[in-house]
């Protein structure tokens, strides 16, 4: 195969470069499999610089797999607050419990076993097995795909299962016999710091003399673009209902989007509805009470992967009825000063910051 001809040279160039240029990361000083597992869960969909403080706080609170397995879910979610994709935190805790029960607390070293853990796909399995255990298995993330595509002018961009398979196979063919963990990390590091999505820094690249895209000046044409789906705009109203100096919060249903996190009640605007009308309707439907809206607290804009949310937030009081929630997992009345001890989605965290500042 074409990629095999230059694989020895690529390995040497890339590993030497990595030795010199790799960035400091707290999970790189200690290859304990539990720490690598935590870092790889956090790094799914999230950049290194965002992950570092979360990782450090996490390891302080849950220094061992056992400590994580025994921690309450709400405490674990609180440590994840702001990182998004909360199912990763729940899966990581569940994985720790399963490792404790079924593998005597040791992260499994076989591909079959590690892939049985919740939240562990082929990428995370490859990263943990190669970095923590030195096994010769590939990784493939967005950075690796981009570098591969440019190096060999591959038209595959991972948009179909077939193109994904070709990229995995290409990466597998390049792996060295030893040092696979560093090789995998070097590939990802090159994509993150040099072979950037726009305007790659080819002059600084250790592979510039071996790269087909660089030689033909086609760096910005590879990997070929995937068809992007436009993100949806959503307008939502939420209410801060105060009763005897406490605020009503509710826990989202488990299993759904951001399940298990807490939130202020409210919902999506229907057509022709004002944010205030929407809030009164939603609260009536969800809690069985009529509310009086006192004042607007703020407008929060927040972007998730596929949604742009505009959230209108109002301070409210109960006008009539008794709170009897029907559409949540749990609810509580909490002092404003204690709100930040509960895990909330990022947009709600902005509301809490404003409440704590102003009350
Ligand atoms: S030479 Fe340029 S395009 Fe090729 S791998 Fe290096 S940075 Fe990427």
GROMACS .gro file of N, CA and C and ligand atoms in nm, residues 147 150-151 190 194-195 200-202 205 207-208 211 213-214 219, ligand 1:
model
   56
  147UNK      N    1  -0.474   1.534   0.909
  147UNK     CA    2  -0.333   1.514   0.871
  147UNK      C    3  -0.323   1.401   0.767
  150UNK      N    4  -0.439   1.511   0.419
  150UNK     CA    5  -0.346   1.600   0.349
  150UNK      C    6  -0.217   1.529   0.310
  151UNK      N    7  -0.167   1.446   0.401
  151UNK     CA    8  -0.041   1.376   0.370
  151UNK      C    9  -0.051   1.296   0.242
  190UNK      N   10   0.016   1.711   1.608
  190UNK     CA   11   0.048   1.780   1.483
  190UNK      C   12  -0.078   1.846   1.425
  194UNK      N   13  -0.011   2.233   1.432
  194UNK     CA   14   0.060   2.270   1.307
  194UNK      C   15  -0.030   2.253   1.184
  195UNK      N   16  -0.087   2.136   1.169
  195UNK     CA   17  -0.170   2.109   1.051
  195UNK      C   18  -0.313   2.157   1.081
  200UNK      N   19  -0.267   2.579   0.742
  200UNK     CA   20  -0.171   2.498   0.818
  200UNK      C   21  -0.031   2.558   0.812
  201UNK      N   22   0.046   2.537   0.919
  201UNK     CA   23   0.179   2.597   0.929
  201UNK      C   24   0.284   2.502   0.869
  202UNK      N   25   0.276   2.485   0.738
  202UNK     CA   26   0.356   2.381   0.672
  202UNK      C   27   0.506   2.404   0.691
  205UNK      N   28   0.630   2.216   0.977
  205UNK     CA   29   0.584   2.077   0.987
  205UNK      C   30   0.699   1.979   0.960
  207UNK      N   31   0.673   1.694   0.852
  207UNK     CA   32   0.639   1.606   0.739
  207UNK      C   33   0.630   1.682   0.607
  208UNK      N   34   0.679   1.806   0.606
  208UNK     CA   35   0.654   1.890   0.487
  208UNK      C   36   0.714   1.832   0.358
  211UNK      N   37   0.464   1.540   0.233
  211UNK     CA   38   0.320   1.566   0.231
  211UNK      C   39   0.273   1.603   0.090
  213UNK      N   40  -0.023   1.713  -0.008
  213UNK     CA   41  -0.100   1.838  -0.015
  213UNK      C   42  -0.006   1.957  -0.019
  214UNK      N   43   0.099   1.951   0.060
  214UNK     CA   44   0.195   2.062   0.065
  214UNK      C   45   0.266   2.075  -0.070
  219UNK      N   46  -0.336   2.223   0.040
  219UNK     CA   47  -0.365   2.202   0.183
  219UNK      C   48  -0.508   2.241   0.220
  360LIG     S1   49   0.297   1.981   0.539
  360LIG    FE1   50   0.129   2.115   0.588
  360LIG     S2   51  -0.055   2.013   0.510
  360LIG    FE2   52   0.111   1.862   0.515
  360LIG     S3   53   0.085   1.759   0.711
  360LIG    FE3   54   0.231   1.924   0.742
  360LIG     S4   55   0.109   2.100   0.808
  360LIG    FE4   56  -0.031   1.948   0.722
   0.00000   0.00000   0.00000
